[in-house]
């Protein structure tokens, strides 16, 4: 999760991904954009999913995306959480490659992110 500490949605997303065989690495909660980007790189992630419950945290996605786009093969970022449900175009405004409005959409989001990567 980015910026704000919540874990219920994250646990639901991880469960939905595990159910379809997607391996996940939990980078933790209340991450800064730099911690999220560094954690994804360090884990060798093919995609990064970020969740936010507050608009302030959601706007931090743009910093994580910018940090990842410094790499020759940037890791695509998918987002979810209340701010992205309330504003259906916010994910595009922060530079994410896709969004999910509910945990059960996470497998399709990951599939989309992997298809658009590199």
mmCIF file of C-alpha atoms in Angstrom, residues 9 14 33 42 49 51 53 55 77 81 84 94:
data_model
loop_
_atom_site.group_PDB
_atom_site.id
_atom_site.type_symbol
_atom_site.label_atom_id
_atom_site.label_comp_id
_atom_site.label_asym_id
_atom_site.label_seq_id
_atom_site.Cartn_x
_atom_site.Cartn_y
_atom_site.Cartn_z
ATOM 1 C CA UNK A 9 -7.724 -4.725 0.265
ATOM 2 C CA UNK A 14 -3.109 -11.259 -2.933
ATOM 3 C CA UNK A 33 6.892 6.017 -3.757
ATOM 4 C CA UNK A 42 14.773 -5.477 -5.845
ATOM 5 C CA UNK A 49 0.385 -3.093 -7.906
ATOM 6 C CA UNK A 51 -3.199 0.626 -3.485
ATOM 7 C CA UNK A 53 -7.163 4.835 0.353
ATOM 8 C CA UNK A 55 -6.141 10.976 -2.571
ATOM 9 C CA UNK A 77 2.227 -0.048 -12.417
ATOM 10 C CA UNK A 81 -8.285 1.789 -3.984
ATOM 11 C CA UNK A 84 -9.296 5.357 -8.228
ATOM 12 C CA UNK A 94 -0.886 9.520 -12.260
#
